[in-house]
Short mmCIF file of C-alpha atoms and ligand atoms in Angstrom, two decimals:
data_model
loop_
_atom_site.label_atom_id
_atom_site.label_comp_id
_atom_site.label_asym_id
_atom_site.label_seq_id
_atom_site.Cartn_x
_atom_site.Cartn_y
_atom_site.Cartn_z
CA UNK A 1 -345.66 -41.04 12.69
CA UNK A 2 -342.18 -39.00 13.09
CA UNK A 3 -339.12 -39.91 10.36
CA UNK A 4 -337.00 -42.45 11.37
CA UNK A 5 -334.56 -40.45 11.14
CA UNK A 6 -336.21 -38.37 14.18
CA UNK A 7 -335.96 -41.19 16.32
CA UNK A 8 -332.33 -42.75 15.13
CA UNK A 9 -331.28 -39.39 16.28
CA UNK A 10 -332.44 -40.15 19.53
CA UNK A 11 -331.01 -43.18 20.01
CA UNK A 12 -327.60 -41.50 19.72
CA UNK A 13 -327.75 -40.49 22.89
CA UNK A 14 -325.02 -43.05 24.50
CA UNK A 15 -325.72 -44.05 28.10
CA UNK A 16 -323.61 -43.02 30.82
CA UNK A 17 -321.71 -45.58 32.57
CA UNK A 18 -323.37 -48.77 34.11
CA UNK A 19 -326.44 -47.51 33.65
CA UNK A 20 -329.26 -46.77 30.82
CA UNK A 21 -329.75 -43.53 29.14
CA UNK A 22 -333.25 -42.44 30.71
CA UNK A 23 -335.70 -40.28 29.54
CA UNK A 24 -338.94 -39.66 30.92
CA UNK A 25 -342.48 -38.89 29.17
CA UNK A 26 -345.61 -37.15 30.69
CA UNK A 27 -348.63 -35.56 29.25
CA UNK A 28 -349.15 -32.60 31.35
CA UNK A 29 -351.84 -30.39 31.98
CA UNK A 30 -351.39 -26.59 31.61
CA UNK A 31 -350.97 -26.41 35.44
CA UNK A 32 -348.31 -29.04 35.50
CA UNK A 33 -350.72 -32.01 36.70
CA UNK A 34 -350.30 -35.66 35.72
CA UNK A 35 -354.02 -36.18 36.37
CA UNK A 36 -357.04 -34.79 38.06
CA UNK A 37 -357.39 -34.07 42.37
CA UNK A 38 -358.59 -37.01 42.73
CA UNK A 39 -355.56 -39.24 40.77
CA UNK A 40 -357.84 -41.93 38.45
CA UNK A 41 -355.90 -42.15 35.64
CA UNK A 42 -357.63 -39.66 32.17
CA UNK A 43 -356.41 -39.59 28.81
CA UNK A 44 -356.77 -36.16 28.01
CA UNK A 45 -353.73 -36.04 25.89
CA UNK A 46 -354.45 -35.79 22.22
CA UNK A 47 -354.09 -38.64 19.82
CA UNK A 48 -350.97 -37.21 18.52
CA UNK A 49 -349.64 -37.02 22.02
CA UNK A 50 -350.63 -40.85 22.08
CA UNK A 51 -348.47 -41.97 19.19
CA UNK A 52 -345.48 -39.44 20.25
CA UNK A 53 -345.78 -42.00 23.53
CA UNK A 54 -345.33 -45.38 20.90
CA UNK A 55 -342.74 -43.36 19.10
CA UNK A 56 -340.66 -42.67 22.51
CA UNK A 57 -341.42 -46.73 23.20
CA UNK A 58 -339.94 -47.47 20.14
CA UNK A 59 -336.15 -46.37 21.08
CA UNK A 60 -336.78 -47.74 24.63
CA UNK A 61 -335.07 -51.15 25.57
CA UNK A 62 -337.42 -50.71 28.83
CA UNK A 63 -340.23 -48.55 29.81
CA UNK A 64 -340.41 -48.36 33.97
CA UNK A 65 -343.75 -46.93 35.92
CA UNK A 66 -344.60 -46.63 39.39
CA UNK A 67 -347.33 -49.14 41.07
CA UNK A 68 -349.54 -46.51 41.20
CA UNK A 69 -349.58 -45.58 37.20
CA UNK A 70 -349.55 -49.20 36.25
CA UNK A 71 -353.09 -49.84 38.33
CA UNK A 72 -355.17 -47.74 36.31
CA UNK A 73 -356.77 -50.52 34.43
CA UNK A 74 -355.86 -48.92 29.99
CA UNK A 75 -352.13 -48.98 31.38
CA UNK A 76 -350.38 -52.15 29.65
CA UNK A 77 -346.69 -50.32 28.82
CA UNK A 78 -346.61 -52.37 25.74
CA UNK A 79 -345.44 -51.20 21.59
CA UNK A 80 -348.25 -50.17 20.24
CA UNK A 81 -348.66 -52.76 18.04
CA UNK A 82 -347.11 -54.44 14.90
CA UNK A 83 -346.62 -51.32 13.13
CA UNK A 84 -344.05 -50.17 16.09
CA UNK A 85 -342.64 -53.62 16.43
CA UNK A 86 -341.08 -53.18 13.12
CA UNK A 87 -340.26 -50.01 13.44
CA UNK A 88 -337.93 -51.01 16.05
CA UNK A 89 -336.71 -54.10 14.26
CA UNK A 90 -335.36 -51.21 11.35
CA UNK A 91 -334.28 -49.37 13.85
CA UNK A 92 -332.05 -52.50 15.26
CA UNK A 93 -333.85 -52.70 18.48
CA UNK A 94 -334.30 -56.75 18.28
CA UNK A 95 -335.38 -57.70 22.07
CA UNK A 96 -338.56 -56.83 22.80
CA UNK A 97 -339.61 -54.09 24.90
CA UNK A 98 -338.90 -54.77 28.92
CA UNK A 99 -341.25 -53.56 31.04
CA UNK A 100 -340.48 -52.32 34.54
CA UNK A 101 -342.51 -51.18 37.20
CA UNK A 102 -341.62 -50.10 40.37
CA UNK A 103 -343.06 -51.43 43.81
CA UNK A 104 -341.60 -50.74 47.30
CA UNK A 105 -343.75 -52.27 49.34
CA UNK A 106 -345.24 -54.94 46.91
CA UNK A 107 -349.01 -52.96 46.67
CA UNK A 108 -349.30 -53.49 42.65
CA UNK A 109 -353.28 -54.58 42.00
CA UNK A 110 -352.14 -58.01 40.34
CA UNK A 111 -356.07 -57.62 38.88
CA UNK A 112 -354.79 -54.72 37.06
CA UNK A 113 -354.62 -55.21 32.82
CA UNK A 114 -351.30 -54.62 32.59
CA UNK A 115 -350.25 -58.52 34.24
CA UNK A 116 -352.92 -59.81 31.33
CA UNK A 117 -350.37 -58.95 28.93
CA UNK A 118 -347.40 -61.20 29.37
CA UNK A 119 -346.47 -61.39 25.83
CA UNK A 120 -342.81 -59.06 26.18
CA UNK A 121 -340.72 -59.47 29.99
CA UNK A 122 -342.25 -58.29 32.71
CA UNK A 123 -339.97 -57.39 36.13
CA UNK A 124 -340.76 -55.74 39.50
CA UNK A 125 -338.57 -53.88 41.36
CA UNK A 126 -339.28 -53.67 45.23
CA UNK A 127 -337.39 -53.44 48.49
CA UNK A 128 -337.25 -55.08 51.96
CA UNK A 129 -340.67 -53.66 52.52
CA UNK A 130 -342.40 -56.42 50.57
CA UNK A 131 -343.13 -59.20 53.06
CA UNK A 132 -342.59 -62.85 51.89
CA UNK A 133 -346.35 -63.58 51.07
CA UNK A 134 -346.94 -60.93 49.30
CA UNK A 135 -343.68 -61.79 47.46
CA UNK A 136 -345.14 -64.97 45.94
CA UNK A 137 -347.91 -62.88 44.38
CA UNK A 138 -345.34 -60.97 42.89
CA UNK A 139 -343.75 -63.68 41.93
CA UNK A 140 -346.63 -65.00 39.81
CA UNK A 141 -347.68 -61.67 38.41
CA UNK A 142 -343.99 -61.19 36.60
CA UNK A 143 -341.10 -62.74 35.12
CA UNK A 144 -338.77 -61.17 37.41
CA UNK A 145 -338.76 -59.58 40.85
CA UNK A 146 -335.53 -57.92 42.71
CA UNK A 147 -335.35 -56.40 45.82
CA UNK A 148 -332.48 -53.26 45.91
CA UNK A 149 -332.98 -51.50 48.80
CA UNK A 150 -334.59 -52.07 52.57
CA UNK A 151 -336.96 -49.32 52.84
CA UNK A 152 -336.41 -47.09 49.64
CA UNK A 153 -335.49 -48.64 46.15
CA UNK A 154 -332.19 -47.78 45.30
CA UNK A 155 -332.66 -47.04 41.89
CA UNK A 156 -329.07 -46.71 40.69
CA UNK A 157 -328.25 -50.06 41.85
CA UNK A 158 -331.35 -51.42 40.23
CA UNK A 159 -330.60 -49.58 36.43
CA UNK A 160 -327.36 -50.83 36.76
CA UNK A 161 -328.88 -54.47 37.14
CA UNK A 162 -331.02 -53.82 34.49
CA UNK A 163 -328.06 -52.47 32.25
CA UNK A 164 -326.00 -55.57 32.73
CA UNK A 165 -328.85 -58.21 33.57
CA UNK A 166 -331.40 -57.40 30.59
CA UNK A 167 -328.70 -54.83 28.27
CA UNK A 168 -331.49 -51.74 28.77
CA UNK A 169 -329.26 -49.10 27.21
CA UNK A 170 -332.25 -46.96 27.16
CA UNK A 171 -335.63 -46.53 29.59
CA UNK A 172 -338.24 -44.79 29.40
CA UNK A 173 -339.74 -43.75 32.30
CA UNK A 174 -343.46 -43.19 32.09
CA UNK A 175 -344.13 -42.07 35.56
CA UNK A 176 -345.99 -41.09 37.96
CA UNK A 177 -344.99 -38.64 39.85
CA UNK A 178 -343.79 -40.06 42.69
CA UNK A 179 -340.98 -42.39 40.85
CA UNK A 180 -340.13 -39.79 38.64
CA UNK A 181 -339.41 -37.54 41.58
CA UNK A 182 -336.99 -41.01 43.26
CA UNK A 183 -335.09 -40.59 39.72
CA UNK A 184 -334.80 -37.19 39.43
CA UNK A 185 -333.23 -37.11 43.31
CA UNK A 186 -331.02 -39.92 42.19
CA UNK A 187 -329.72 -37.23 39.63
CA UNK A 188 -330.48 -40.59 37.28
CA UNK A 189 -332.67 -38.72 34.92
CA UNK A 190 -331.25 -37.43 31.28
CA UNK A 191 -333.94 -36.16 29.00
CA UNK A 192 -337.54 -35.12 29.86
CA UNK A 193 -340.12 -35.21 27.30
CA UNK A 194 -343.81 -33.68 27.85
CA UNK A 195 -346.57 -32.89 26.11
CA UNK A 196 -348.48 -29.62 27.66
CA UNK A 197 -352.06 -30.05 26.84
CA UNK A 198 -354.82 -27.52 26.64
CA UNK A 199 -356.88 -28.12 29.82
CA UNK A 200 -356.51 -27.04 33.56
CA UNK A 201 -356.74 -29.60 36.73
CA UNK A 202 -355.96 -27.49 40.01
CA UNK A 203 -355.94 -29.32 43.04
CA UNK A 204 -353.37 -29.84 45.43
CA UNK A 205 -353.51 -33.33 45.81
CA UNK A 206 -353.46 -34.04 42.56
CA UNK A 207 -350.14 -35.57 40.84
CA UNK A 208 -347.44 -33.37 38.77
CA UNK A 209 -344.21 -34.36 37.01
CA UNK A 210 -342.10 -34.93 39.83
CA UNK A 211 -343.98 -35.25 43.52
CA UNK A 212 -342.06 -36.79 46.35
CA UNK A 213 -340.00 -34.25 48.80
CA UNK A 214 -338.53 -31.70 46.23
CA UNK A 215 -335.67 -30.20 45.72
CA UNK A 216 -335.22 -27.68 48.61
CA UNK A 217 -333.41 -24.31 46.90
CA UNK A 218 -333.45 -23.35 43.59
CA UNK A 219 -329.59 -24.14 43.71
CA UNK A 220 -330.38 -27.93 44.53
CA UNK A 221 -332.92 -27.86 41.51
CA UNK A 222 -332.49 -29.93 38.40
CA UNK A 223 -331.70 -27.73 35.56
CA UNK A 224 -333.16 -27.90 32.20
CA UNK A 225 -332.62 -26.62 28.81
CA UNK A 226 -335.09 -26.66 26.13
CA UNK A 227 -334.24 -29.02 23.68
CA UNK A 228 -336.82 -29.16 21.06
CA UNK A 229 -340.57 -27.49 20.52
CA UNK A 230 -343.10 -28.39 18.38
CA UNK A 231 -346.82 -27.30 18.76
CA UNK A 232 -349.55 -29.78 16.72
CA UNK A 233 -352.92 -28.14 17.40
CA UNK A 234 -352.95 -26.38 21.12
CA UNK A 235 -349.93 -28.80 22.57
CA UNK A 236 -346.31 -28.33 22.63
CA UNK A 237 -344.27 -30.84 22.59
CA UNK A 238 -341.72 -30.26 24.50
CA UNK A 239 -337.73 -31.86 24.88
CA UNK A 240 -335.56 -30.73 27.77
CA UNK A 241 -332.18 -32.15 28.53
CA UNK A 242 -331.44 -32.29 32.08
CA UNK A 243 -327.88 -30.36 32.57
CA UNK A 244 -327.95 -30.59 36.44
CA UNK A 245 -329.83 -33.46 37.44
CA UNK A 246 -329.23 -33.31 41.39
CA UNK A 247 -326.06 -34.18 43.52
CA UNK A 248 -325.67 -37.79 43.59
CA UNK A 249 -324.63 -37.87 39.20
CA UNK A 250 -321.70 -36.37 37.23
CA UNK A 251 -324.29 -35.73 34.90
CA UNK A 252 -325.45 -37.31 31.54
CA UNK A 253 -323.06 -38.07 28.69
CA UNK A 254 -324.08 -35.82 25.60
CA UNK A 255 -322.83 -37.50 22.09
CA UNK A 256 -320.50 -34.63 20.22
N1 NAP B 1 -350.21 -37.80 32.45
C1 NAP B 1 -349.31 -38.76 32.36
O1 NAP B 1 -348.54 -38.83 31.40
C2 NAP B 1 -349.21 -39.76 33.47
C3 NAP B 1 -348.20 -40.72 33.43
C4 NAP B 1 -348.09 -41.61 34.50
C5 NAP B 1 -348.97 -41.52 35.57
N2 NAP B 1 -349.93 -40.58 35.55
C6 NAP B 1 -350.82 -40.42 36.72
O2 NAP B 1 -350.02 -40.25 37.88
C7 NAP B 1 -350.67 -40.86 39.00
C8 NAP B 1 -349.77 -41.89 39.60
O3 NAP B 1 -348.60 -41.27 40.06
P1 NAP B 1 -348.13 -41.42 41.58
O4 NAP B 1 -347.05 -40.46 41.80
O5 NAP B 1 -349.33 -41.38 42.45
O6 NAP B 1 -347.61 -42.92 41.65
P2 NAP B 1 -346.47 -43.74 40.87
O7 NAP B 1 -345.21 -42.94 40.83
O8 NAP B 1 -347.01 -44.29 39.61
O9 NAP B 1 -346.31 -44.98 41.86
C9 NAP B 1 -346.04 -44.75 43.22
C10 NAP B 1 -345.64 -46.06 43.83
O10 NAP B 1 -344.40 -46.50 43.30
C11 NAP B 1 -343.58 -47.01 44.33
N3 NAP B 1 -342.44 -46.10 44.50
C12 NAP B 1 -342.27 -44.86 43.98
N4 NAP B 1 -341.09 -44.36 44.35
C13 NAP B 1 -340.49 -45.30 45.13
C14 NAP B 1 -339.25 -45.38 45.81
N5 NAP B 1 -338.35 -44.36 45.79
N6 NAP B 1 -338.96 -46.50 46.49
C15 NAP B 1 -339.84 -47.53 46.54
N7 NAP B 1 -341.05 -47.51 45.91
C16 NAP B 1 -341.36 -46.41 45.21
C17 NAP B 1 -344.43 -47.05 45.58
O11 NAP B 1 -345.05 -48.32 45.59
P3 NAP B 1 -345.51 -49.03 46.96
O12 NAP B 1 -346.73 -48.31 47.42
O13 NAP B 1 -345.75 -50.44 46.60
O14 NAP B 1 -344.36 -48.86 47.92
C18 NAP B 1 -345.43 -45.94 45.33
O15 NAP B 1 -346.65 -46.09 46.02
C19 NAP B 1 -351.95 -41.43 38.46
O16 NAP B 1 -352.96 -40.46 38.62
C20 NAP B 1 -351.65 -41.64 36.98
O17 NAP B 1 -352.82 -41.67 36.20
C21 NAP B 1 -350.08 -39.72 34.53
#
């Protein structure tokens, strides 16, 4: 398990304005794949790589994922268990851990483990897309659901509800690809953390760090510097602070 100084450092990071500090976490393949061609959802980070995940948790007010990550049955988003729970009480995080997950047009499996758990807060986050019966599932799968958007969610409005609604100063976005490439476009992204493991996926269709339409030019790109490296075995751990994150932010607020 890292120091706690390691992750009180972290939480220095202030967040910027009306909205959490956000920092994403992915174990990627060498290639740059969340998973294999055909998207089921495979551990094949390290157990190392599995605790760095409860460590990240443990800073995290809220951890958000996409409807498609949260279906793969192991997926529950939750501490990690008592040993994390107290590291977060010493670390003065004293709500539990929110968990978010993101649903535009209300398709979350509610068989999926993940609404078995409802032992810490539980909120979807959908649009205009979601007709009114399938709301009602929704409605019964989790303690809260909000609609921001008509077609799209518009994620700044909705971390800015979940700044001042639930007082997330910090999420953790877990993914997939397809959300994390919403946030990154929303230029609401601060701080990427990944793990690049030893094995190779290929494929086309299957899922990397940030999917969705890209950014066009190299110029429209976010920008990243290198943070922090550490390599356990044959993975690197990798920190990257996002210094452009895309047109629509002024960009993150770095503490002095
Ligand atoms: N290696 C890792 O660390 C890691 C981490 C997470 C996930 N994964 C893998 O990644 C894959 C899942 O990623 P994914 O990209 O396919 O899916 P995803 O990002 O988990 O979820 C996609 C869904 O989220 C909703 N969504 C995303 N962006 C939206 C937006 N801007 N507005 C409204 N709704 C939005 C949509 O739900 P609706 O369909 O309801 O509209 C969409 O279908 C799986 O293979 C999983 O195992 C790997």
């Amino acid at each position: 398990m890292e120091t706690l100084s390691i992750a009180r450092a972290r939480l220095r990071h202030r967040p910027p304005t009306g909205r959490p500090f956000v920092y994403l976490n992915a174990a990627l393949s060498a290639d740059g794949k969340l998973a294999p061609p055909d998207r089921r959802f495979v551990p094949f980070g390290s157990a190392r790589d599995h605790e760095h995940l409860y460590e990240l948790r443990t800073t995290a007010d809220a951890v958000l994922a996409g409807a498609r990550t949260v279906d793969a049955t192991a997926v529950t988003m939750t501490t990690g268990g008592a040993e994390y729970e107290r590291r977060r009480l010493r670390l003065g995080l004293k709500r539990p851990l929110v968990r978010v997950i993101v649903t535009g047009g209300g398709t979350v499996n509610p068989a999926a483990e993940i609404f078995r758990h409802r032992t810490t807060p539980l909120i979807l986050l959908t649009t205009g897309r979601t007709r009114p019966k399938q709301m009602v599932i929704l409605r019964g799968l989790a303690d809260e659901v909000q609609v921001f958007g008509d077609d799209q969610l518009d994620f700044a409005a909705a971390l800015g509800w979940l700044r001042r609604e639930w007082g997330v100063r910090r999420l953790l976005g877990e993914g997939g690809g397809e959300v994390n490439a919403a946030l990154l476009a929303a230029g609401l992204v601060d701080e990427i953390h990944v793990t690049l493991c030893p094995v190779l996926f290929g494929g086309f269709k299957a899922p990397t760090l940030a999917d969705g339409d890209g950014f066009a030019t190299l110029a429209a790109a976010a920008q990243l510097k290198l943070q922090a490296r550490r390599r356990v075995g044959d993975e690197m751990l990798l920190t990257y602070r996002v210094l452009k994150p895309g047109p629509a932010s002024a960009g993150p607020k770095v503490p002095k």
